[in-house]
mmCIF file of C-alpha atoms in Angstrom:
data_model
loop_
_atom_site.group_PDB
_atom_site.id
_atom_site.type_symbol
_atom_site.label_atom_id
_atom_site.label_comp_id
_atom_site.label_asym_id
_atom_site.label_seq_id
_atom_site.Cartn_x
_atom_site.Cartn_y
_atom_site.Cartn_z
ATOM 1 C CA UNK A 1 -54.133 125.729 -125.625
ATOM 2 C CA UNK A 2 -55.079 125.763 -129.172
ATOM 3 C CA UNK A 3 -51.917 123.530 -129.699
ATOM 4 C CA UNK A 4 -53.238 121.015 -127.093
ATOM 5 C CA UNK A 5 -56.706 120.861 -129.007
ATOM 6 C CA UNK A 6 -54.963 120.251 -132.412
ATOM 7 C CA UNK A 7 -52.894 117.133 -130.898
ATOM 8 C CA UNK A 8 -55.953 115.840 -129.077
ATOM 9 C CA UNK A 9 -57.843 116.133 -132.497
ATOM 10 C CA UNK A 10 -55.065 114.263 -134.387
ATOM 11 C CA UNK A 11 -55.032 111.383 -132.200
ATOM 12 C CA UNK A 12 -58.850 111.052 -132.282
ATOM 13 C CA UNK A 13 -58.595 111.142 -136.244
ATOM 14 C CA UNK A 14 -55.859 108.299 -135.900
ATOM 15 C CA UNK A 15 -57.879 106.105 -133.583
ATOM 16 C CA UNK A 16 -60.833 106.549 -135.919
ATOM 17 C CA UNK A 17 -58.781 105.785 -139.076
ATOM 18 C CA UNK A 18 -57.485 102.526 -137.334
ATOM 19 C CA UNK A 19 -61.149 101.510 -136.412
ATOM 20 C CA UNK A 20 -62.284 102.046 -140.012
ATOM 21 C CA UNK A 21 -59.322 100.019 -141.416
ATOM 22 C CA UNK A 22 -60.084 96.946 -138.920
ATOM 23 C CA UNK A 23 -63.733 97.155 -139.723
ATOM 24 C CA UNK A 24 -63.047 97.223 -143.473
ATOM 25 C CA UNK A 25 -60.742 94.129 -143.260
ATOM 26 C CA UNK A 26 -63.307 92.162 -141.408
ATOM 27 C CA UNK A 27 -65.909 93.036 -143.917
ATOM 28 C CA UNK A 28 -63.913 92.023 -146.772
ATOM 29 C CA UNK A 29 -63.051 88.641 -144.889
ATOM 30 C CA UNK A 30 -66.655 87.974 -144.673
ATOM 31 C CA UNK A 31 -67.568 88.814 -148.111
ATOM 32 C CA UNK A 32 -64.704 86.487 -149.631
ATOM 33 C CA UNK A 33 -64.793 83.687 -147.310
ATOM 34 C CA UNK A 34 -66.814 80.780 -148.797
ATOM 35 C CA UNK A 35 -70.026 79.935 -147.183
ATOM 36 C CA UNK A 36 -72.650 77.217 -147.237
ATOM 37 C CA UNK A 37 -76.241 78.581 -146.656
ATOM 38 C CA UNK A 38 -79.355 76.565 -146.220
ATOM 39 C CA UNK A 39 -82.828 77.531 -144.553
ATOM 40 C CA UNK A 40 -81.362 80.786 -143.613
ATOM 41 C CA UNK A 41 -78.560 79.450 -141.682
ATOM 42 C CA UNK A 42 -74.892 79.925 -143.138
ATOM 43 C CA UNK A 43 -71.767 77.860 -141.993
ATOM 44 C CA UNK A 44 -68.087 78.413 -143.093
ATOM 45 C CA UNK A 45 -67.033 75.625 -145.657
ATOM 46 C CA UNK A 46 -64.663 73.070 -144.417
ATOM 47 C CA UNK A 47 -61.302 73.260 -146.145
ATOM 48 C CA UNK A 48 -61.339 71.129 -149.259
ATOM 49 C CA UNK A 49 -57.838 69.785 -148.393
ATOM 50 C CA UNK A 50 -58.087 67.374 -145.441
ATOM 51 C CA UNK A 51 -56.061 68.000 -142.421
ATOM 52 C CA UNK A 52 -53.056 65.736 -141.961
ATOM 53 C CA UNK A 53 -53.942 62.210 -140.086
ATOM 54 C CA UNK A 54 -52.983 62.125 -136.596
ATOM 55 C CA UNK A 55 -50.616 59.458 -135.714
ATOM 56 C CA UNK A 56 -51.974 57.570 -132.814
ATOM 57 C CA UNK A 57 -49.757 57.594 -129.817
ATOM 58 C CA UNK A 58 -47.488 54.323 -129.117
ATOM 59 C CA UNK A 59 -49.037 52.233 -126.439
ATOM 60 C CA UNK A 60 -46.754 52.368 -123.360
ATOM 61 C CA UNK A 61 -47.955 49.148 -121.711
ATOM 62 C CA UNK A 62 -46.663 46.754 -124.437
ATOM 63 C CA UNK A 63 -43.568 46.684 -126.556
ATOM 64 C CA UNK A 64 -42.473 44.231 -129.316
ATOM 65 C CA UNK A 65 -38.864 43.046 -129.018
ATOM 66 C CA UNK A 66 -37.683 41.677 -132.432
ATOM 67 C CA UNK A 67 -34.701 39.908 -133.613
ATOM 68 C CA UNK A 68 -34.111 40.576 -137.178
ATOM 69 C CA UNK A 69 -31.510 40.069 -140.042
ATOM 70 C CA UNK A 70 -30.896 42.654 -142.651
ATOM 71 C CA UNK A 71 -32.916 40.475 -145.261
ATOM 72 C CA UNK A 72 -35.979 39.997 -143.130
ATOM 73 C CA UNK A 73 -39.043 42.106 -143.773
ATOM 74 C CA UNK A 74 -40.687 43.897 -140.537
ATOM 75 C CA UNK A 75 -42.797 46.107 -142.416
ATOM 76 C CA UNK A 76 -45.782 44.182 -141.315
ATOM 77 C CA UNK A 77 -45.280 45.337 -137.707
ATOM 78 C CA UNK A 78 -45.730 49.096 -138.396
ATOM 79 C CA UNK A 79 -48.888 48.419 -140.932
ATOM 80 C CA UNK A 80 -50.768 46.110 -138.618
ATOM 81 C CA UNK A 81 -49.714 47.150 -135.318
ATOM 82 C CA UNK A 82 -49.099 50.995 -135.645
ATOM 83 C CA UNK A 83 -49.767 51.892 -132.020
ATOM 84 C CA UNK A 84 -47.669 49.057 -130.494
ATOM 85 C CA UNK A 85 -43.950 50.205 -129.350
ATOM 86 C CA UNK A 86 -41.527 47.959 -130.945
ATOM 87 C CA UNK A 87 -37.589 47.612 -130.522
ATOM 88 C CA UNK A 88 -36.235 45.884 -133.808
ATOM 89 C CA UNK A 89 -32.537 44.809 -133.487
ATOM 90 C CA UNK A 90 -30.748 44.026 -136.795
ATOM 91 C CA UNK A 91 -28.095 41.456 -135.676
ATOM 92 C CA UNK A 92 -26.027 41.677 -138.769
ATOM 93 C CA UNK A 93 -25.908 45.407 -139.062
ATOM 94 C CA UNK A 94 -23.556 47.215 -136.705
ATOM 95 C CA UNK A 95 -24.689 50.624 -138.073
ATOM 96 C CA UNK A 96 -28.398 49.921 -137.190
ATOM 97 C CA UNK A 97 -30.160 52.048 -134.685
ATOM 98 C CA UNK A 98 -30.678 49.023 -132.301
ATOM 99 C CA UNK A 99 -28.056 46.046 -132.708
ATOM 100 C CA UNK A 100 -26.022 43.832 -130.641
ATOM 101 C CA UNK A 101 -22.416 43.724 -129.231
ATOM 102 C CA UNK A 102 -21.946 40.202 -130.958
ATOM 103 C CA UNK A 103 -23.987 38.267 -133.504
ATOM 104 C CA UNK A 104 -24.208 35.029 -131.742
ATOM 105 C CA UNK A 105 -26.827 32.972 -129.898
ATOM 106 C CA UNK A 106 -29.490 33.725 -132.624
ATOM 107 C CA UNK A 107 -32.341 35.667 -131.024
ATOM 108 C CA UNK A 108 -31.035 35.195 -127.497
ATOM 109 C CA UNK A 109 -28.415 37.932 -127.931
ATOM 110 C CA UNK A 110 -31.106 40.396 -129.051
ATOM 111 C CA UNK A 111 -33.148 39.576 -125.828
ATOM 112 C CA UNK A 112 -30.759 39.771 -123.476
ATOM 113 C CA UNK A 113 -29.233 43.144 -124.830
ATOM 114 C CA UNK A 114 -32.816 44.530 -124.563
ATOM 115 C CA UNK A 115 -33.319 43.375 -121.042
ATOM 116 C CA UNK A 116 -29.956 45.017 -120.011
ATOM 117 C CA UNK A 117 -30.469 48.368 -121.791
ATOM 118 C CA UNK A 118 -34.019 48.753 -120.974
ATOM 119 C CA UNK A 119 -34.177 47.402 -117.460
ATOM 120 C CA UNK A 120 -35.148 50.583 -115.889
ATOM 121 C CA UNK A 121 -37.619 51.523 -118.712
ATOM 122 C CA UNK A 122 -39.537 48.549 -119.213
ATOM 123 C CA UNK A 123 -43.188 48.388 -120.544
ATOM 124 C CA UNK A 124 -45.815 46.664 -118.544
ATOM 125 C CA UNK A 125 -45.522 43.698 -121.140
ATOM 126 C CA UNK A 126 -42.548 42.920 -123.296
ATOM 127 C CA UNK A 127 -43.195 40.493 -126.156
ATOM 128 C CA UNK A 128 -40.293 38.731 -127.623
ATOM 129 C CA UNK A 129 -40.429 37.357 -131.141
ATOM 130 C CA UNK A 130 -38.715 36.747 -134.528
ATOM 131 C CA UNK A 131 -38.930 38.945 -137.458
ATOM 132 C CA UNK A 132 -40.697 37.255 -140.050
ATOM 133 C CA UNK A 133 -44.478 37.248 -139.950
ATOM 134 C CA UNK A 134 -45.324 33.748 -141.162
ATOM 135 C CA UNK A 135 -43.111 31.091 -139.752
ATOM 136 C CA UNK A 136 -43.521 27.279 -139.349
ATOM 137 C CA UNK A 137 -43.561 27.526 -135.526
ATOM 138 C CA UNK A 138 -46.276 30.214 -135.036
ATOM 139 C CA UNK A 139 -49.194 28.640 -133.359
ATOM 140 C CA UNK A 140 -52.177 28.921 -135.845
ATOM 141 C CA UNK A 141 -53.278 27.400 -139.284
ATOM 142 C CA UNK A 142 -51.759 30.106 -141.116
ATOM 143 C CA UNK A 143 -48.468 30.024 -139.080
ATOM 144 C CA UNK A 144 -49.090 33.716 -138.930
ATOM 145 C CA UNK A 145 -47.222 35.829 -136.056
ATOM 146 C CA UNK A 146 -49.885 38.689 -136.515
ATOM 147 C CA UNK A 147 -52.905 36.520 -135.467
ATOM 148 C CA UNK A 148 -51.252 35.397 -132.405
ATOM 149 C CA UNK A 149 -50.429 38.842 -131.435
ATOM 150 C CA UNK A 150 -53.832 40.224 -132.048
ATOM 151 C CA UNK A 151 -55.428 37.755 -130.041
ATOM 152 C CA UNK A 152 -53.076 37.955 -127.013
ATOM 153 C CA UNK A 153 -54.959 38.244 -123.572
ATOM 154 C CA UNK A 154 -52.662 40.901 -121.808
ATOM 155 C CA UNK A 155 -54.574 40.240 -118.434
ATOM 156 C CA UNK A 156 -53.507 36.575 -118.595
ATOM 157 C CA UNK A 157 -50.134 37.378 -119.324
ATOM 158 C CA UNK A 158 -50.119 39.818 -116.229
ATOM 159 C CA UNK A 159 -51.493 37.024 -114.097
ATOM 160 C CA UNK A 160 -48.935 34.409 -115.311
ATOM 161 C CA UNK A 161 -45.705 36.843 -115.412
ATOM 162 C CA UNK A 162 -44.384 34.633 -118.304
ATOM 163 C CA UNK A 163 -46.308 33.107 -121.000
ATOM 164 C CA UNK A 164 -44.874 31.014 -124.160
ATOM 165 C CA UNK A 165 -46.702 32.177 -127.511
ATOM 166 C CA UNK A 166 -46.984 28.488 -128.225
ATOM 167 C CA UNK A 167 -49.659 26.226 -126.436
ATOM 168 C CA UNK A 168 -49.141 23.229 -128.675
ATOM 169 C CA UNK A 169 -47.156 20.502 -127.121
ATOM 170 C CA UNK A 170 -45.491 19.529 -130.494
ATOM 171 C CA UNK A 171 -41.826 20.112 -129.960
ATOM 172 C CA UNK A 172 -40.692 20.650 -126.396
ATOM 173 C CA UNK A 173 -43.300 18.970 -124.395
ATOM 174 C CA UNK A 174 -44.134 16.947 -122.347
ATOM 175 C CA UNK A 175 -40.186 16.725 -121.824
ATOM 176 C CA UNK A 176 -37.501 17.768 -124.271
ATOM 177 C CA UNK A 177 -34.213 17.345 -122.136
ATOM 178 C CA UNK A 178 -33.297 15.070 -119.316
ATOM 179 C CA UNK A 179 -29.855 16.767 -118.624
ATOM 180 C CA UNK A 180 -27.920 14.136 -116.538
ATOM 181 C CA UNK A 181 -29.298 11.415 -118.544
ATOM 182 C CA UNK A 182 -28.619 12.970 -121.798
ATOM 183 C CA UNK A 183 -24.944 13.875 -120.677
ATOM 184 C CA UNK A 184 -24.344 10.459 -119.753
ATOM 185 C CA UNK A 185 -25.420 9.179 -123.067
ATOM 186 C CA UNK A 186 -23.320 11.443 -124.760
ATOM 187 C CA UNK A 187 -20.229 10.948 -122.769
ATOM 188 C CA UNK A 188 -20.234 7.058 -123.390
ATOM 189 C CA UNK A 189 -21.194 7.429 -127.162
ATOM 190 C CA UNK A 190 -18.542 5.982 -129.519
ATOM 191 C CA UNK A 191 -16.624 8.762 -130.973
ATOM 192 C CA UNK A 192 -16.172 6.802 -134.033
ATOM 193 C CA UNK A 193 -20.025 7.185 -134.807
ATOM 194 C CA UNK A 194 -19.243 10.899 -135.616
ATOM 195 C CA UNK A 195 -22.767 12.038 -134.332
ATOM 196 C CA UNK A 196 -23.682 15.773 -134.359
ATOM 197 C CA UNK A 197 -23.457 17.209 -131.037
ATOM 198 C CA UNK A 198 -27.195 18.237 -129.941
ATOM 199 C CA UNK A 199 -28.570 20.702 -127.228
ATOM 200 C CA UNK A 200 -29.393 17.592 -125.146
ATOM 201 C CA UNK A 201 -25.692 16.470 -124.928
ATOM 202 C CA UNK A 202 -24.325 19.861 -123.789
ATOM 203 C CA UNK A 203 -27.447 21.055 -121.563
ATOM 204 C CA UNK A 204 -26.359 19.887 -118.188
ATOM 205 C CA UNK A 205 -22.905 21.557 -118.458
ATOM 206 C CA UNK A 206 -24.489 24.770 -119.880
ATOM 207 C CA UNK A 207 -26.902 25.003 -117.201
ATOM 208 C CA UNK A 208 -24.432 24.531 -114.672
ATOM 209 C CA UNK A 209 -22.507 27.530 -115.957
ATOM 210 C CA UNK A 210 -25.471 29.766 -116.142
ATOM 211 C CA UNK A 211 -27.241 28.883 -112.958
ATOM 212 C CA UNK A 212 -24.212 27.726 -110.732
ATOM 213 C CA UNK A 213 -26.414 27.959 -107.537
ATOM 214 C CA UNK A 214 -29.482 25.783 -108.933
ATOM 215 C CA UNK A 215 -29.478 21.977 -108.921
ATOM 216 C CA UNK A 216 -29.717 20.578 -112.353
ATOM 217 C CA UNK A 217 -33.265 19.638 -113.023
ATOM 218 C CA UNK A 218 -33.960 15.898 -113.848
ATOM 219 C CA UNK A 219 -36.434 17.062 -116.719
ATOM 220 C CA UNK A 220 -36.700 20.253 -119.038
ATOM 221 C CA UNK A 221 -39.670 21.005 -120.962
ATOM 222 C CA UNK A 222 -41.325 23.979 -122.577
ATOM 223 C CA UNK A 223 -43.085 24.467 -125.973
ATOM 224 C CA UNK A 224 -40.400 25.583 -128.419
ATOM 225 C CA UNK A 225 -39.321 28.099 -130.162
ATOM 226 C CA UNK A 226 -38.185 31.294 -128.282
ATOM 227 C CA UNK A 227 -41.337 33.555 -128.516
ATOM 228 C CA UNK A 228 -42.829 34.590 -125.349
ATOM 229 C CA UNK A 229 -44.286 37.545 -123.486
ATOM 230 C CA UNK A 230 -42.971 38.701 -119.947
ATOM 231 C CA UNK A 231 -44.210 41.269 -117.540
ATOM 232 C CA UNK A 232 -41.949 44.107 -116.087
ATOM 233 C CA UNK A 233 -42.274 42.903 -112.562
ATOM 234 C CA UNK A 234 -41.184 39.313 -113.626
ATOM 235 C CA UNK A 235 -38.275 40.700 -115.497
ATOM 236 C CA UNK A 236 -37.215 42.741 -112.488
ATOM 237 C CA UNK A 237 -37.307 39.975 -110.108
ATOM 238 C CA UNK A 238 -33.899 39.289 -111.313
ATOM 239 C CA UNK A 239 -31.148 41.910 -111.076
ATOM 240 C CA UNK A 240 -29.559 43.436 -114.239
ATOM 241 C CA UNK A 241 -26.427 41.920 -113.333
ATOM 242 C CA UNK A 242 -27.785 38.470 -114.055
ATOM 243 C CA UNK A 243 -28.779 39.383 -117.558
ATOM 244 C CA UNK A 244 -25.629 40.819 -118.053
ATOM 245 C CA UNK A 245 -23.854 37.551 -116.758
ATOM 246 C CA UNK A 246 -26.009 35.632 -119.092
ATOM 247 C CA UNK A 247 -24.943 37.682 -122.041
ATOM 248 C CA UNK A 248 -21.438 37.322 -121.137
ATOM 249 C CA UNK A 249 -21.805 33.721 -121.220
ATOM 250 C CA UNK A 250 -23.377 33.769 -124.581
ATOM 251 C CA UNK A 251 -20.396 35.856 -125.902
ATOM 252 C CA UNK A 252 -17.656 33.742 -124.203
ATOM 253 C CA UNK A 253 -19.052 30.130 -124.605
ATOM 254 C CA UNK A 254 -17.311 27.859 -127.100
ATOM 255 C CA UNK A 255 -20.677 26.487 -128.006
ATOM 256 C CA UNK A 256 -21.876 27.323 -131.639
ATOM 257 C CA UNK A 257 -24.233 30.036 -132.521
ATOM 258 C CA UNK A 258 -27.088 27.312 -132.868
ATOM 259 C CA UNK A 259 -26.310 25.452 -129.815
ATOM 260 C CA UNK A 260 -25.718 28.457 -127.393
ATOM 261 C CA UNK A 261 -29.192 29.802 -128.761
ATOM 262 C CA UNK A 262 -30.976 26.643 -128.166
ATOM 263 C CA UNK A 263 -29.824 26.243 -124.550
ATOM 264 C CA UNK A 264 -31.462 29.841 -124.113
ATOM 265 C CA UNK A 265 -34.379 28.717 -125.806
ATOM 266 C CA UNK A 266 -35.053 25.897 -122.951
ATOM 267 C CA UNK A 267 -33.755 28.094 -120.296
ATOM 268 C CA UNK A 268 -36.131 31.322 -120.591
ATOM 269 C CA UNK A 269 -39.031 29.974 -118.827
ATOM 270 C CA UNK A 270 -36.679 28.926 -115.710
ATOM 271 C CA UNK A 271 -35.033 32.495 -115.675
ATOM 272 C CA UNK A 272 -38.428 34.154 -115.437
ATOM 273 C CA UNK A 273 -39.239 31.870 -112.684
ATOM 274 C CA UNK A 274 -41.393 28.921 -113.875
ATOM 275 C CA UNK A 275 -40.533 25.358 -113.083
ATOM 276 C CA UNK A 276 -37.944 23.502 -115.313
ATOM 277 C CA UNK A 277 -40.911 21.319 -116.622
ATOM 278 C CA UNK A 278 -43.428 23.871 -117.614
ATOM 279 C CA UNK A 279 -45.888 22.709 -120.186
ATOM 280 C CA UNK A 280 -49.163 23.895 -119.417
ATOM 281 C CA UNK A 281 -52.464 22.404 -120.573
ATOM 282 C CA UNK A 282 -52.459 23.230 -124.297
ATOM 283 C CA UNK A 283 -56.644 23.600 -124.109
ATOM 284 C CA UNK A 284 -56.142 25.956 -121.075
ATOM 285 C CA UNK A 285 -53.355 27.727 -122.862
ATOM 286 C CA UNK A 286 -55.396 28.333 -125.772
ATOM 287 C CA UNK A 287 -58.329 29.455 -123.870
ATOM 288 C CA UNK A 288 -56.824 31.914 -121.406
ATOM 289 C CA UNK A 289 -54.253 33.319 -123.865
ATOM 290 C CA UNK A 290 -55.802 33.456 -127.217
ATOM 291 C CA UNK A 291 -59.757 33.178 -126.177
ATOM 292 C CA UNK A 292 -59.914 29.741 -127.982
ATOM 293 C CA UNK A 293 -62.027 27.825 -125.538
ATOM 294 C CA UNK A 294 -63.530 24.295 -125.803
ATOM 295 C CA UNK A 295 -60.780 22.762 -127.891
ATOM 296 C CA UNK A 296 -60.237 19.064 -127.481
ATOM 297 C CA UNK A 297 -56.336 18.605 -127.059
ATOM 298 C CA UNK A 298 -53.898 15.613 -127.216
ATOM 299 C CA UNK A 299 -50.146 15.748 -127.088
ATOM 300 C CA UNK A 300 -49.998 16.274 -130.770
ATOM 301 C CA UNK A 301 -53.028 18.259 -131.794
ATOM 302 C CA UNK A 302 -55.911 20.653 -130.685
ATOM 303 C CA UNK A 303 -58.484 20.339 -133.140
ATOM 304 C CA UNK A 304 -56.199 21.307 -136.056
ATOM 305 C CA UNK A 305 -55.070 24.465 -134.547
ATOM 306 C CA UNK A 306 -51.615 23.820 -135.230
ATOM 307 C CA UNK A 307 -50.056 21.166 -137.563
ATOM 308 C CA UNK A 308 -46.232 20.549 -137.770
ATOM 309 C CA UNK A 309 -45.316 21.335 -141.440
ATOM 310 C CA UNK A 310 -43.382 18.971 -143.632
ATOM 311 C CA UNK A 311 -40.721 21.659 -144.012
ATOM 312 C CA UNK A 312 -39.460 24.645 -141.899
ATOM 313 C CA UNK A 313 -39.677 27.067 -144.911
ATOM 314 C CA UNK A 314 -43.202 28.036 -145.918
ATOM 315 C CA UNK A 315 -44.115 27.645 -149.696
ATOM 316 C CA UNK A 316 -43.907 30.549 -151.976
ATOM 317 C CA UNK A 317 -47.500 32.235 -151.915
ATOM 318 C CA UNK A 318 -48.410 31.159 -148.608
ATOM 319 C CA UNK A 319 -50.895 31.700 -146.963
ATOM 320 C CA UNK A 320 -52.950 31.937 -150.176
ATOM 321 C CA UNK A 321 -51.301 28.871 -151.602
ATOM 322 C CA UNK A 322 -50.677 25.490 -149.797
ATOM 323 C CA UNK A 323 -47.800 23.133 -150.000
ATOM 324 C CA UNK A 324 -48.854 21.757 -153.406
ATOM 325 C CA UNK A 325 -49.748 25.140 -154.966
ATOM 326 C CA UNK A 326 -53.463 24.740 -153.939
ATOM 327 C CA UNK A 327 -55.694 27.402 -153.192
ATOM 328 C CA UNK A 328 -56.323 27.723 -149.445
ATOM 329 C CA UNK A 329 -58.806 29.241 -146.836
ATOM 330 C CA UNK A 330 -56.676 31.539 -144.843
ATOM 331 C CA UNK A 331 -57.678 34.026 -141.856
ATOM 332 C CA UNK A 332 -54.701 36.287 -142.123
ATOM 333 C CA UNK A 333 -55.104 39.990 -143.432
ATOM 334 C CA UNK A 334 -52.748 40.570 -146.324
ATOM 335 C CA UNK A 335 -51.342 43.855 -147.464
#
């Protein structure tokens, strides 16, 4: 009996000791934890070292599909559009995370590879574009792709299914190619003239290979230059096998890199369900796609929104400096 009492007393002492240790630790913590007191109230100081920034999640409703060469800089995408998903394909680097089976057809090979590989995991809207931020064909006074992307109306894209990122009619509209007439003109041309073969010369034959069950259109027109946005539903109106067939054609055709890419440039709108002659009103396009309404447009101009530059390569210092080295006003945010 006395032994049992001894054991019980020992257990009680042990529990008491543990309680005292816990209480002491709590007291020490309170004494040494930094406090901020005023008006009789005390708060614990926030840590002097800020918590790491939380990276915003990538948007799942949109994705940039970018055709890039190794020397081109795409850092602007991550800096200015950090929560936009992007798939950047490096066409001339077989070791890149995203690349293409053959570097042919310019951006067309990238676009078709994406459509094939991502057919079952597409975003709501895919935006297909070139790698460089400032390019002569970007449809704003600064030729800035970022300005175009930031102002896009995704609701309009969803309504249309496919939209070209260019609204202006300069190059491509109202008519760019008359397949039958152009092919005939090429056929009767004097070989001694040694003229360079153009997209117009070969478009009819290429169209018949790409779309064997579709009558060759009399006229083809669409704003240049292979940058556009397409919805998932529009892409999936065609089976994946169609995109595989288009890519196989691109790999196997005897046409040059430039010509084969140009054929697709004037075929994307047809692939995505638009009429062969697809030249929406420029003023309507600017208003609906970019929110720039009440512009007065002609076939060559819309209140100066786009001016065809004198050269394809923009001058050093653009957009701060103009073609003659002069200071210029620009809208574009710069790093």
